[in-house]
PDB file of C-alpha atoms in Angstrom:
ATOM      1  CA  UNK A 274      49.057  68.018 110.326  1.00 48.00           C
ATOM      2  CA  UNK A 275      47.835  64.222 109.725  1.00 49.00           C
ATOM      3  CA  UNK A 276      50.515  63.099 107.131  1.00 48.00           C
ATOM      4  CA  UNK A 277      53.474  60.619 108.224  1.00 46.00           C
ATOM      5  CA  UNK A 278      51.607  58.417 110.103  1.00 47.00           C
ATOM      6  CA  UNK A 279      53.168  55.918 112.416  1.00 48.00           C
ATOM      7  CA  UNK A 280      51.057  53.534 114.584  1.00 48.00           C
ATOM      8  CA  UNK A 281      53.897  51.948 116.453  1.00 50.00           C
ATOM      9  CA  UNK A 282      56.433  54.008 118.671  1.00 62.00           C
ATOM     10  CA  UNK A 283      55.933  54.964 122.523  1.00 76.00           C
ATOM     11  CA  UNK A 284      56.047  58.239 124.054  1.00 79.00           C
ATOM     12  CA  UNK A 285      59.904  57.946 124.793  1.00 74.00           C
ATOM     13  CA  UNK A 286      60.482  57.853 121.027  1.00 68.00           C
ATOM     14  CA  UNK A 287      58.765  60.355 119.137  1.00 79.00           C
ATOM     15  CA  UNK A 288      60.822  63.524 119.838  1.00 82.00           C
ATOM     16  CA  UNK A 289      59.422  64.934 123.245  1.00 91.00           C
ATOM     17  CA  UNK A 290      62.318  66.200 125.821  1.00 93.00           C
ATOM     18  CA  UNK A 291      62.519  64.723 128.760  1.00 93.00           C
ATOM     19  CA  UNK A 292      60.387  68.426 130.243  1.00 96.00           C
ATOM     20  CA  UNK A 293      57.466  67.850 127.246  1.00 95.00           C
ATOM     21  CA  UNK A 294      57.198  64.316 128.135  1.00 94.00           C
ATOM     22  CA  UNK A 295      56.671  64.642 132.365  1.00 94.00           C
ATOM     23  CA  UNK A 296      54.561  67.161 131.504  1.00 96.00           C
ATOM     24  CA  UNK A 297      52.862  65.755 129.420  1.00 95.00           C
ATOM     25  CA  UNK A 298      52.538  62.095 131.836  1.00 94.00           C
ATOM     26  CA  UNK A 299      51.052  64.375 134.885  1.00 95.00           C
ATOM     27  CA  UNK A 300      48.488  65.778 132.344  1.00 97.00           C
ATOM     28  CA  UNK A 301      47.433  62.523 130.728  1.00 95.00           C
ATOM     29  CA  UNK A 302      48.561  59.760 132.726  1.00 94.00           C
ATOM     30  CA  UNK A 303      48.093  56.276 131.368  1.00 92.00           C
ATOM     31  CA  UNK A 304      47.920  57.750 127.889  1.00 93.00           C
ATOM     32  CA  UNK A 305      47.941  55.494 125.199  1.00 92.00           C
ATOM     33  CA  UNK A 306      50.059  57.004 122.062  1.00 92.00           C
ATOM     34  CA  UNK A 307      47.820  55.896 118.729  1.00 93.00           C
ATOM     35  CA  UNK A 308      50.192  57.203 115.920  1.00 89.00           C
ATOM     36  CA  UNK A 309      52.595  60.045 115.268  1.00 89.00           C
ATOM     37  CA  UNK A 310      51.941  62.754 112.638  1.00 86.00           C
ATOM     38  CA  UNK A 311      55.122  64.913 112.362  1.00 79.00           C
ATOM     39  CA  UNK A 312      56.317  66.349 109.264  1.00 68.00           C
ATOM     40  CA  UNK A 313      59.716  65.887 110.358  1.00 62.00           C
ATOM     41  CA  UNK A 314      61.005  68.751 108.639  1.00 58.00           C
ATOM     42  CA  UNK A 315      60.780  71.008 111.612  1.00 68.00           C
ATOM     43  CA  UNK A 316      61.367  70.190 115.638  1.00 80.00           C
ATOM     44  CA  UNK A 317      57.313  69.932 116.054  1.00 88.00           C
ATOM     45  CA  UNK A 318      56.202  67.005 117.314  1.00 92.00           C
ATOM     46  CA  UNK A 319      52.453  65.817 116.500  1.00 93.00           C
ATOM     47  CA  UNK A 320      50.370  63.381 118.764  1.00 94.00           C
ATOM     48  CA  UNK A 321      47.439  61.667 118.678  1.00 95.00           C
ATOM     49  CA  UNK A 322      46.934  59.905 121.988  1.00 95.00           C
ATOM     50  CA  UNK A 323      43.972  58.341 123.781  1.00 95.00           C
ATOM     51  CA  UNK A 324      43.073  58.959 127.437  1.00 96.00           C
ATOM     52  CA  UNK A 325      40.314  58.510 129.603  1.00 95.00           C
ATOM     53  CA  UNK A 326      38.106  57.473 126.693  1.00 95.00           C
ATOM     54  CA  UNK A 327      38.450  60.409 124.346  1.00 95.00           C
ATOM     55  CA  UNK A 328      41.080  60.872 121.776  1.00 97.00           C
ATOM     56  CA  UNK A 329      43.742  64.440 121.868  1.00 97.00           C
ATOM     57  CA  UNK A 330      46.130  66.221 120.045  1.00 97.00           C
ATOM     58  CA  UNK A 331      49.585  66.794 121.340  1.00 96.00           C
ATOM     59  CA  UNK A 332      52.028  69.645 119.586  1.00 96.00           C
ATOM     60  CA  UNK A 333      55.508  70.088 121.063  1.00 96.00           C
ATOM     61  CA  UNK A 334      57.815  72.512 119.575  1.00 95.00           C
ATOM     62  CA  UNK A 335      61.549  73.379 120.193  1.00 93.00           C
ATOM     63  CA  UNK A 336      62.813  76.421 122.088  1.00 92.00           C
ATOM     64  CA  UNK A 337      63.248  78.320 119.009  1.00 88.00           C
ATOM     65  CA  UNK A 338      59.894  77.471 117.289  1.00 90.00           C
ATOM     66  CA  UNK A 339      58.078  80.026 116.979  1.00 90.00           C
ATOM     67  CA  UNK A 340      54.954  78.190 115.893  1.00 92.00           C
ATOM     68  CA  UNK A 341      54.035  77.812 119.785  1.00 96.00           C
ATOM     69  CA  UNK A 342      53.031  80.881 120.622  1.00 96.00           C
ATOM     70  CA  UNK A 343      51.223  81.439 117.382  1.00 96.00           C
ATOM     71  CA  UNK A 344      49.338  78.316 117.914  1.00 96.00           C
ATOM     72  CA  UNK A 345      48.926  79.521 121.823  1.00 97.00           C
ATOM     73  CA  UNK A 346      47.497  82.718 120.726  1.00 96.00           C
ATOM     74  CA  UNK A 347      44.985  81.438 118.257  1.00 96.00           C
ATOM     75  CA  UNK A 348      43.905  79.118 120.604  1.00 97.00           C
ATOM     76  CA  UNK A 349      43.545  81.626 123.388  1.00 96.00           C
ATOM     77  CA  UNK A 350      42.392  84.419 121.330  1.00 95.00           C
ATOM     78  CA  UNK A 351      40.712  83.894 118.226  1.00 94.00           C
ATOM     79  CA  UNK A 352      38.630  80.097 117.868  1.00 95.00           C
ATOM     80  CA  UNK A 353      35.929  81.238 119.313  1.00 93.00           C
ATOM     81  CA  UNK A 354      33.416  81.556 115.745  1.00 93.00           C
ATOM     82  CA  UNK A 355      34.466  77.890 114.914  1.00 95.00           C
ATOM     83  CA  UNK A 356      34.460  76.563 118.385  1.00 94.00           C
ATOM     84  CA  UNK A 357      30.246  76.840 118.699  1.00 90.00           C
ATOM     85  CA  UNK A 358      30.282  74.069 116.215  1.00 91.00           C
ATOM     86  CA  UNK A 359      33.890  72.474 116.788  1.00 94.00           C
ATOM     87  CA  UNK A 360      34.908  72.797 114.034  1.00 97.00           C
ATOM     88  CA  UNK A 361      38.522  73.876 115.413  1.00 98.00           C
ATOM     89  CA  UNK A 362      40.600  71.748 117.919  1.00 97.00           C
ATOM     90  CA  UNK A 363      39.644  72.862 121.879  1.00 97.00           C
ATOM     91  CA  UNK A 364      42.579  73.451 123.671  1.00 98.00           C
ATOM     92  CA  UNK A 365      42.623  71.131 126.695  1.00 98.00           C
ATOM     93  CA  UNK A 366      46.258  71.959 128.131  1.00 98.00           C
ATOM     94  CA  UNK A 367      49.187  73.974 127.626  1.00 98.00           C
ATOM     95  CA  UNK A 368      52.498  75.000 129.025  1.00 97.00           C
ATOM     96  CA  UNK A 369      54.575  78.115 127.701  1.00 96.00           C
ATOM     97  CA  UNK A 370      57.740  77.045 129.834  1.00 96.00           C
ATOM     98  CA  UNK A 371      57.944  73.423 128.381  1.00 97.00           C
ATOM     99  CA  UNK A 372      56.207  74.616 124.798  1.00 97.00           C
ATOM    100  CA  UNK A 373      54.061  72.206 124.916  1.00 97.00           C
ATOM    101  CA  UNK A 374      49.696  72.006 123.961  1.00 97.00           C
ATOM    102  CA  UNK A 375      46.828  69.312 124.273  1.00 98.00           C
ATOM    103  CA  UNK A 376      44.059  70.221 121.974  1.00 98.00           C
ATOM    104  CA  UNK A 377      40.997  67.972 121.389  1.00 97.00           C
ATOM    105  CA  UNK A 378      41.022  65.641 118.635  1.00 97.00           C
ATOM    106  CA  UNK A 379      39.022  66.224 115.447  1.00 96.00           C
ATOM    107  CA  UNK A 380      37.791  62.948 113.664  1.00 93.00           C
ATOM    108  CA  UNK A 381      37.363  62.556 110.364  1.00 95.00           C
ATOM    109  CA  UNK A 382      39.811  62.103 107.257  1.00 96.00           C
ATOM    110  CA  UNK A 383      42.861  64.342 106.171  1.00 96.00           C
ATOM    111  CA  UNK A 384      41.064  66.380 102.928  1.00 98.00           C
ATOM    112  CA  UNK A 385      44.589  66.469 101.262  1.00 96.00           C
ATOM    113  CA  UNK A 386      44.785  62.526  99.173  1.00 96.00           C
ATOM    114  CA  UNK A 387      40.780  62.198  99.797  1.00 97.00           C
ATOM    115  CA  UNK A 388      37.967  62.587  97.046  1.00 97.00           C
ATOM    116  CA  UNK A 389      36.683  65.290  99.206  1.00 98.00           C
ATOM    117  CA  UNK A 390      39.876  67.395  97.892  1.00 98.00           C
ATOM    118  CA  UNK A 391      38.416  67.508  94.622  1.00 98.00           C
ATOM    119  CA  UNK A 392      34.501  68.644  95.958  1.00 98.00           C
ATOM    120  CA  UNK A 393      33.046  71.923  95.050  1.00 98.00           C
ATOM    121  CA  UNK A 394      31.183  71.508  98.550  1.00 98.00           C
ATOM    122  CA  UNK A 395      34.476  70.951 100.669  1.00 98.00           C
ATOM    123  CA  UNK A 396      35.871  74.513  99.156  1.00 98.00           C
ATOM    124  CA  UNK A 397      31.999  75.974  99.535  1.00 98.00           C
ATOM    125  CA  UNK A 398      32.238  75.022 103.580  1.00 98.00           C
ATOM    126  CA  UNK A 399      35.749  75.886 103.751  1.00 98.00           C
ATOM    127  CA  UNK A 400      35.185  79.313 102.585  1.00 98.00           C
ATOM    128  CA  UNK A 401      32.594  79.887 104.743  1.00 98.00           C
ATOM    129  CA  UNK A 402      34.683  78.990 107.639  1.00 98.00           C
ATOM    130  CA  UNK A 403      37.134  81.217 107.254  1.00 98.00           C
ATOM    131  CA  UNK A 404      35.078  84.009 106.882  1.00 98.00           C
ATOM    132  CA  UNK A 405      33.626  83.631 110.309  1.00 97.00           C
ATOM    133  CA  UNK A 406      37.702  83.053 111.179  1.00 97.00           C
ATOM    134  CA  UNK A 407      38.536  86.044 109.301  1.00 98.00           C
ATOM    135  CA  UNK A 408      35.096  88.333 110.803  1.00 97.00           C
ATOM    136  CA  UNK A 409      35.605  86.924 114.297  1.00 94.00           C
ATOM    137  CA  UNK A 410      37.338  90.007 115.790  1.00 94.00           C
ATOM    138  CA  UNK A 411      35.465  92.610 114.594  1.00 93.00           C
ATOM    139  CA  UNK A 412      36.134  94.643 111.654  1.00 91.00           C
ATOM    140  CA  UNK A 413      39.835  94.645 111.454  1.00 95.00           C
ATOM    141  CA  UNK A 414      42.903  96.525 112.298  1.00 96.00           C
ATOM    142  CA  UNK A 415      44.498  98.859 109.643  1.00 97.00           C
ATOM    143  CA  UNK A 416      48.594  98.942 109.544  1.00 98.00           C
ATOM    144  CA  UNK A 417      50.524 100.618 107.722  1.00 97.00           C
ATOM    145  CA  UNK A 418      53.807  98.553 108.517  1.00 97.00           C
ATOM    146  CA  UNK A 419      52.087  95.173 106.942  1.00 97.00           C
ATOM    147  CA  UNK A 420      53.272  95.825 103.040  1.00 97.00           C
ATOM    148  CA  UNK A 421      56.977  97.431 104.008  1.00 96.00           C
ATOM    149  CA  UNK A 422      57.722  94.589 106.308  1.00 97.00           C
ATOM    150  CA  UNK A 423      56.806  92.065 104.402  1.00 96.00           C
ATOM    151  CA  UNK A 424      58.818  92.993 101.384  1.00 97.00           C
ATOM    152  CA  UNK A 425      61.818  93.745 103.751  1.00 97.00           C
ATOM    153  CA  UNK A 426      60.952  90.084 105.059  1.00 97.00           C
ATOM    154  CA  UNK A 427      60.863  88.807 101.268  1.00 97.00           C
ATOM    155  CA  UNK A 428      64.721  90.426 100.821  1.00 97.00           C
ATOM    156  CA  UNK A 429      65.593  88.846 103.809  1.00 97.00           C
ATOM    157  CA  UNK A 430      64.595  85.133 102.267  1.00 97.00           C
ATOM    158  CA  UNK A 431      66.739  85.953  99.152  1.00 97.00           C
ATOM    159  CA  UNK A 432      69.595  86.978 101.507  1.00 96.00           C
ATOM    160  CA  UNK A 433      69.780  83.652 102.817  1.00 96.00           C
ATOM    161  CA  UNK A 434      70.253  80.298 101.595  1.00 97.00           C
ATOM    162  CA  UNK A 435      68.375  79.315  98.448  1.00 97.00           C
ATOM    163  CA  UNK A 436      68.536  78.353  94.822  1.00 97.00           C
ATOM    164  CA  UNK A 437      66.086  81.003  93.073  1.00 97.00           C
ATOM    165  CA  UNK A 438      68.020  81.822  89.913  1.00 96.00           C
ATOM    166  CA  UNK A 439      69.852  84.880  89.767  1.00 96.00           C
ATOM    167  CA  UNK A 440      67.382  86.789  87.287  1.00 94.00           C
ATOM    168  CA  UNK A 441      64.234  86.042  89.108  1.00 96.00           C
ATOM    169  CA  UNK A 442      65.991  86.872  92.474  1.00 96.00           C
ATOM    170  CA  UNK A 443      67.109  90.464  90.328  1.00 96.00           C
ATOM    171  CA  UNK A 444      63.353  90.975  89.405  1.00 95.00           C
ATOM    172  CA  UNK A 445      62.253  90.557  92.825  1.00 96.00           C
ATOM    173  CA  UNK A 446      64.623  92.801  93.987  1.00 96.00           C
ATOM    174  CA  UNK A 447      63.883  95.574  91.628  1.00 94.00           C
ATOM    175  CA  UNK A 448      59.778  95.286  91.819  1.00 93.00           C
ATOM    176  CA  UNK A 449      57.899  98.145  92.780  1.00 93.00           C
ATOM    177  CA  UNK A 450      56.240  97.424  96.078  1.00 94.00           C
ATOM    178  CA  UNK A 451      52.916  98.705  96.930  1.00 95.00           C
ATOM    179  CA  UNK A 452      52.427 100.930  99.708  1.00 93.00           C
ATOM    180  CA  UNK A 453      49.663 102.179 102.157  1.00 95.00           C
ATOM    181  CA  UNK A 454      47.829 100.641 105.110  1.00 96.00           C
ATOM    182  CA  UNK A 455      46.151  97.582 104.590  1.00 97.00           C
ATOM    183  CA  UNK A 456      43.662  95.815 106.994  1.00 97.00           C
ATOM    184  CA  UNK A 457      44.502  92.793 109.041  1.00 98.00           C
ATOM    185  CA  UNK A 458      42.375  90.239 110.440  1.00 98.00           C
ATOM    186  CA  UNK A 459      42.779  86.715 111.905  1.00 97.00           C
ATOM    187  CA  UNK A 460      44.025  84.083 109.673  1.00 98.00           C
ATOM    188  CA  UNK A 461      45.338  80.623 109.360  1.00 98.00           C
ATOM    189  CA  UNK A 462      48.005  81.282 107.777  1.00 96.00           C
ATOM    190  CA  UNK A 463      48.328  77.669 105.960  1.00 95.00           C
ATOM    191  CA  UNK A 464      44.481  77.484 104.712  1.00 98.00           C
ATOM    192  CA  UNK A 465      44.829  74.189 102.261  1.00 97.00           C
ATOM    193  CA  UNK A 466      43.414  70.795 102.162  1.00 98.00           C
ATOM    194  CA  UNK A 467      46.309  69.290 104.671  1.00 95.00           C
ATOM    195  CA  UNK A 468      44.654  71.286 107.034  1.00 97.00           C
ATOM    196  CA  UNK A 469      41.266  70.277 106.981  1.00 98.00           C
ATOM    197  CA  UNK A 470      39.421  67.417 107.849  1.00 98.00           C
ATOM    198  CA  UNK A 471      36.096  65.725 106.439  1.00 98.00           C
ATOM    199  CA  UNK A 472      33.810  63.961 108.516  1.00 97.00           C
ATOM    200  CA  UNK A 473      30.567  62.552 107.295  1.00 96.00           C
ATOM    201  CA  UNK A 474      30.582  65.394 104.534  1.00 96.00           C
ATOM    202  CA  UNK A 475      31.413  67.702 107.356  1.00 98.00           C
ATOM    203  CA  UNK A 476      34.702  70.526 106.841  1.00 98.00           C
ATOM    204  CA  UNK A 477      36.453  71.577 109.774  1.00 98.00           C
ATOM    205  CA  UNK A 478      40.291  73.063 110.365  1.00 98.00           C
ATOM    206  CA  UNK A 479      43.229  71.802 112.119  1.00 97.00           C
ATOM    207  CA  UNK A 480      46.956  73.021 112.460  1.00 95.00           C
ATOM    208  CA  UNK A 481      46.851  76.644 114.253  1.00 96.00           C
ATOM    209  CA  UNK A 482      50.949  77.232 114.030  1.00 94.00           C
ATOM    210  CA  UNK A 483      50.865  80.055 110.962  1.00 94.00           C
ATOM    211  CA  UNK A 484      47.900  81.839 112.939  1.00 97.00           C
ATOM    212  CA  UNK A 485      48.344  86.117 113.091  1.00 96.00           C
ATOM    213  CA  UNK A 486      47.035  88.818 111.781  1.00 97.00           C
ATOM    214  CA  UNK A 487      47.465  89.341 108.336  1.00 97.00           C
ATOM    215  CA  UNK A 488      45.257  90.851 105.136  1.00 97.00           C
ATOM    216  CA  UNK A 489      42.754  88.624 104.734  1.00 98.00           C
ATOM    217  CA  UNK A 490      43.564  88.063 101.082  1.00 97.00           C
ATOM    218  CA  UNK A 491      46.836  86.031 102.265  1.00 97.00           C
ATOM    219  CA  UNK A 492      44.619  83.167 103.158  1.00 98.00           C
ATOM    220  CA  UNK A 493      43.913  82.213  99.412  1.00 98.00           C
ATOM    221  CA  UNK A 494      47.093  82.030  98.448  1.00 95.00           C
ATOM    222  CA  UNK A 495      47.902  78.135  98.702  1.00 93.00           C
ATOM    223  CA  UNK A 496      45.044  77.771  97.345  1.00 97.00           C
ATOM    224  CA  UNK A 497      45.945  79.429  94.195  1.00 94.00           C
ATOM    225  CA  UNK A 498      49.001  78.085  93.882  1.00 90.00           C
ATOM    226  CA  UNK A 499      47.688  74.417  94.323  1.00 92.00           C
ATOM    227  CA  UNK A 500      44.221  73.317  94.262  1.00 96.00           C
ATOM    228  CA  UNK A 501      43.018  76.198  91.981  1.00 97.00           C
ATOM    229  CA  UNK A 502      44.852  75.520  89.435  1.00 93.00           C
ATOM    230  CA  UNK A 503      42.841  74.348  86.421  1.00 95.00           C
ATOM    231  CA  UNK A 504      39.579  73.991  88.773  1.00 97.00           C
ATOM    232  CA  UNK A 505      37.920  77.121  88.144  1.00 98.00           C
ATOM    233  CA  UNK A 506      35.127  75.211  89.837  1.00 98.00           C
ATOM    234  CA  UNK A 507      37.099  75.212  93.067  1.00 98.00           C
ATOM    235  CA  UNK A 508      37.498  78.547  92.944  1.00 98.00           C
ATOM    236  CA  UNK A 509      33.901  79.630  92.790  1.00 98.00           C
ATOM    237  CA  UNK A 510      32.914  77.557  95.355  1.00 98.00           C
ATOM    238  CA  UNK A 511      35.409  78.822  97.854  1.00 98.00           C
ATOM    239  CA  UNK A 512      34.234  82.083  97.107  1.00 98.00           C
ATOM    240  CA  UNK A 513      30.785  81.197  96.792  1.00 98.00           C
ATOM    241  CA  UNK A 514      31.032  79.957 100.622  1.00 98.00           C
ATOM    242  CA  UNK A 515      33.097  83.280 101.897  1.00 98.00           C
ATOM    243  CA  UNK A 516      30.560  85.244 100.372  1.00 98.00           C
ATOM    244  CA  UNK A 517      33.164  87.704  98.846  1.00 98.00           C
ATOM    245  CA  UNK A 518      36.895  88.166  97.344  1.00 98.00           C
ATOM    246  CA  UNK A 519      39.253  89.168  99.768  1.00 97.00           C
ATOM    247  CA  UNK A 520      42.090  89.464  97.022  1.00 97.00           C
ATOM    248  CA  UNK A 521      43.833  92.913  97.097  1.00 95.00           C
ATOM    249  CA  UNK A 522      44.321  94.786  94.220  1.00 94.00           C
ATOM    250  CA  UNK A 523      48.023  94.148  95.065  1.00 94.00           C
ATOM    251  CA  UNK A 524      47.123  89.763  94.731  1.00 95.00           C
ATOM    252  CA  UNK A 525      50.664  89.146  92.671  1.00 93.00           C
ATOM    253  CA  UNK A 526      52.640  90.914  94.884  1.00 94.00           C
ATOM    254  CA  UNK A 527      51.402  88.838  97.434  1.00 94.00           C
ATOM    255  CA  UNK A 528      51.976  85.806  95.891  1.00 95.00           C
ATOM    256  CA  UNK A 529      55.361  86.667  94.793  1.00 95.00           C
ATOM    257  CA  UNK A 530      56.053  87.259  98.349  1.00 95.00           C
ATOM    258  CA  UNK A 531      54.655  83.654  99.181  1.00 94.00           C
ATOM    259  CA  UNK A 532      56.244  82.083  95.965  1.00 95.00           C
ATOM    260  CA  UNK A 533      60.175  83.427  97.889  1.00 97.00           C
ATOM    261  CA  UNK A 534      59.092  82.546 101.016  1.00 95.00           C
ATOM    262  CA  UNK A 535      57.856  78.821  99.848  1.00 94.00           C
ATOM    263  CA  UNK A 536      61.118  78.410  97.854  1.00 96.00           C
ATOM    264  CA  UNK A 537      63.792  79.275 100.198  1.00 97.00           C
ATOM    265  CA  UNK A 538      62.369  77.803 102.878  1.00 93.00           C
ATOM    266  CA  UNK A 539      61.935  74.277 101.523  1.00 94.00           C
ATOM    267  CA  UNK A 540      65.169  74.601 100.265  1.00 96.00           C
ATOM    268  CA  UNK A 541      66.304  75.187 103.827  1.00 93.00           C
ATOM    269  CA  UNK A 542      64.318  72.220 105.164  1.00 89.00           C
ATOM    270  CA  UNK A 543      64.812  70.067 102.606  1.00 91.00           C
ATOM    271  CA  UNK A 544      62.054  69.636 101.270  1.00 90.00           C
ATOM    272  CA  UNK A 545      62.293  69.526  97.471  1.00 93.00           C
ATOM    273  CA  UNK A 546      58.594  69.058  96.292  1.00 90.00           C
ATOM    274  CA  UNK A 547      57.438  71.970  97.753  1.00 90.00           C
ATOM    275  CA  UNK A 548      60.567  73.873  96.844  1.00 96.00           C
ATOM    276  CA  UNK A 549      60.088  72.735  93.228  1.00 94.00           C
ATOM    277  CA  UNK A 550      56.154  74.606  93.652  1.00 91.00           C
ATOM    278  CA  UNK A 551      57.572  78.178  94.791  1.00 93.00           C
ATOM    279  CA  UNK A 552      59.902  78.112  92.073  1.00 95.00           C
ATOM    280  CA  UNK A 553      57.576  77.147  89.442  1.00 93.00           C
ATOM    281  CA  UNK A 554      55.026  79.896  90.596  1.00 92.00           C
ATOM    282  CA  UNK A 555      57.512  82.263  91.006  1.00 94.00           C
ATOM    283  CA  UNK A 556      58.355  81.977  87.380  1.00 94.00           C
ATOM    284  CA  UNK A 557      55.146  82.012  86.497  1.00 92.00           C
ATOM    285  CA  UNK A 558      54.512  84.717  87.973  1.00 92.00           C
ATOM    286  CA  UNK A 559      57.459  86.879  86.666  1.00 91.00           C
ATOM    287  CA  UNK A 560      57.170  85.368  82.953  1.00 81.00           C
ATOM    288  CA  UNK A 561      56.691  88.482  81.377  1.00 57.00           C
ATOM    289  CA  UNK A 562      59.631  90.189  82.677  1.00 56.00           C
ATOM    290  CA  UNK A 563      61.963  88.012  82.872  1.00 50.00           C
ATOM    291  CA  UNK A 564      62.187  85.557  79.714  1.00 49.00           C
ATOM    292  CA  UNK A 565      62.745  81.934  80.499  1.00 48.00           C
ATOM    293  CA  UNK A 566      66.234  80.396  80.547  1.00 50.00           C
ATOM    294  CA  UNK A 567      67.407  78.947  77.190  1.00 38.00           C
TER     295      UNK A 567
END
């Protein structure tokens, strides 16, 4: 979470309460705030500070966000293959009560907006990260609630607010979901270029706040929906680098689940570009069933 960049407020202006910010002062006194990286379209605040001659990460998140303890957890629980080589942030500090963490600070560049975006090599290491990500707890747990609460959580999005049209909200509805257990393992949760830095040709990954156990297939499916597309090249290299395909046999469902999710929540946040993308895939996805609009 690098984008937004702003060099010049102080610690009393980026969004901390008044709990966050003494916290964070009797952690890191004397801290020196380098530049701001929230998204803004959520109550996370995003740090990078100086102190005592190395260079942190600070996430603060609202009472309601529950990004913290999914970010907590990762941290706590499941870093450890990418840590031998840091190629994750190290959590430093953190504070349930206040919601509030201080990971270490991972140099490099943002991938998303850098020529590395468009390197076989950066998909080739990034593949092979996750796998040790995804393999890092063993050999998974099956569940057999994964595929009916995710659809129920799919209805849910086109309960609420959104602007989906009617007939691909109706196909949703009426698709046959798959059933059975499935096998979940540790992922991301937002595995893309925005979430990965390059350093000297080196890959590593940032932004733990989507982290939980999931199918491992779900970790592709940004990737699909952006990078992928028209860069077959991409593709193999990814795959090349995890040493497999996690896809499911059930792969559109799953992205049809992602393509609702992506639209109604940007459309709740506000955020029109990436509400324009879930809509686009969605239809692309449902094409053959449901004929485009005159």
């Amino acid at each position: 979470m690098r984008t937004q960049d702003r060099p010049d407020p102080t610690l009393d202006e980026v969004g901390l309460t008044r709990a966050q910010l003494d916290r964070l002062r009797r952690w890191l006194p004397g801290a020196v705030l380098l530049a701001e990286h929230s998204w803004g379209l959520t109550d996370t605040v995003v740090l990078h500070l100086r102190h005592a001659g190395r260079e942190l990460t600070v996430k603060a998140f609202g009472p309601t966000n529950h990004h913290f303890e999914r970010e907590l957890a990762a941290h706590q629980e499941l870093t450890g293959p990418l840590l031998t080589e840091e190629r994750v942030p190290r959590l430093v500090h953190a504070d349930a009560e206040d919601r509030i963490l201080v990971t270490t600070w991972l140099p490099g560049r943002l991938v998303q907006g850098d020529p590395a975006e468009d390197a076989p090599d950066t998909y080739r290491q990034a593949g092979r990260l996750l796998r040790r990500w995804h393999d890092g707890q063993g050999p998974g747990r099956p569940d057999p609630t994964w595929l009916p609460a995710t659809r129920d959580r799919t209805l849910r999005w086109l309960d609420g607010p959104h602007r989906i049209p009617a007939d691909l909200a109706d196909a949703v509805r009426d698709r046959e979901w798959p059933q059975g257990a499935v096998t979940l393992v540790p992922t991301h949760g937002d595995y893309q270029p925005r979430n990965w830095v390059v350093d000297g040709g080196r890959v590593s990954v940032i932004d733990l706040g989507r982290a939980a156990w999931r199918p491992a297939g779900t970790d592709l499916a940004r990737l699909h929906a952006r990078q992928w597309r028209g860069r077959p090249d991409l593709e193999a290299a990814f795959l090349e680098g995890y040493g497999a395909d996690p896809r499911p046999s059930w792969w559109a469902t799953l992205l049809l689940a992602e393509a609702v999710g992506t639209a109604a929540w940007a459309h709740q946040v506000g955020d029109e570009r990436f509400e324009a993308e879930g809509l686009a895939t969605l239809r692309e996805l449902l094409e053959e069933e449901v004929p485009p609009e005159a």
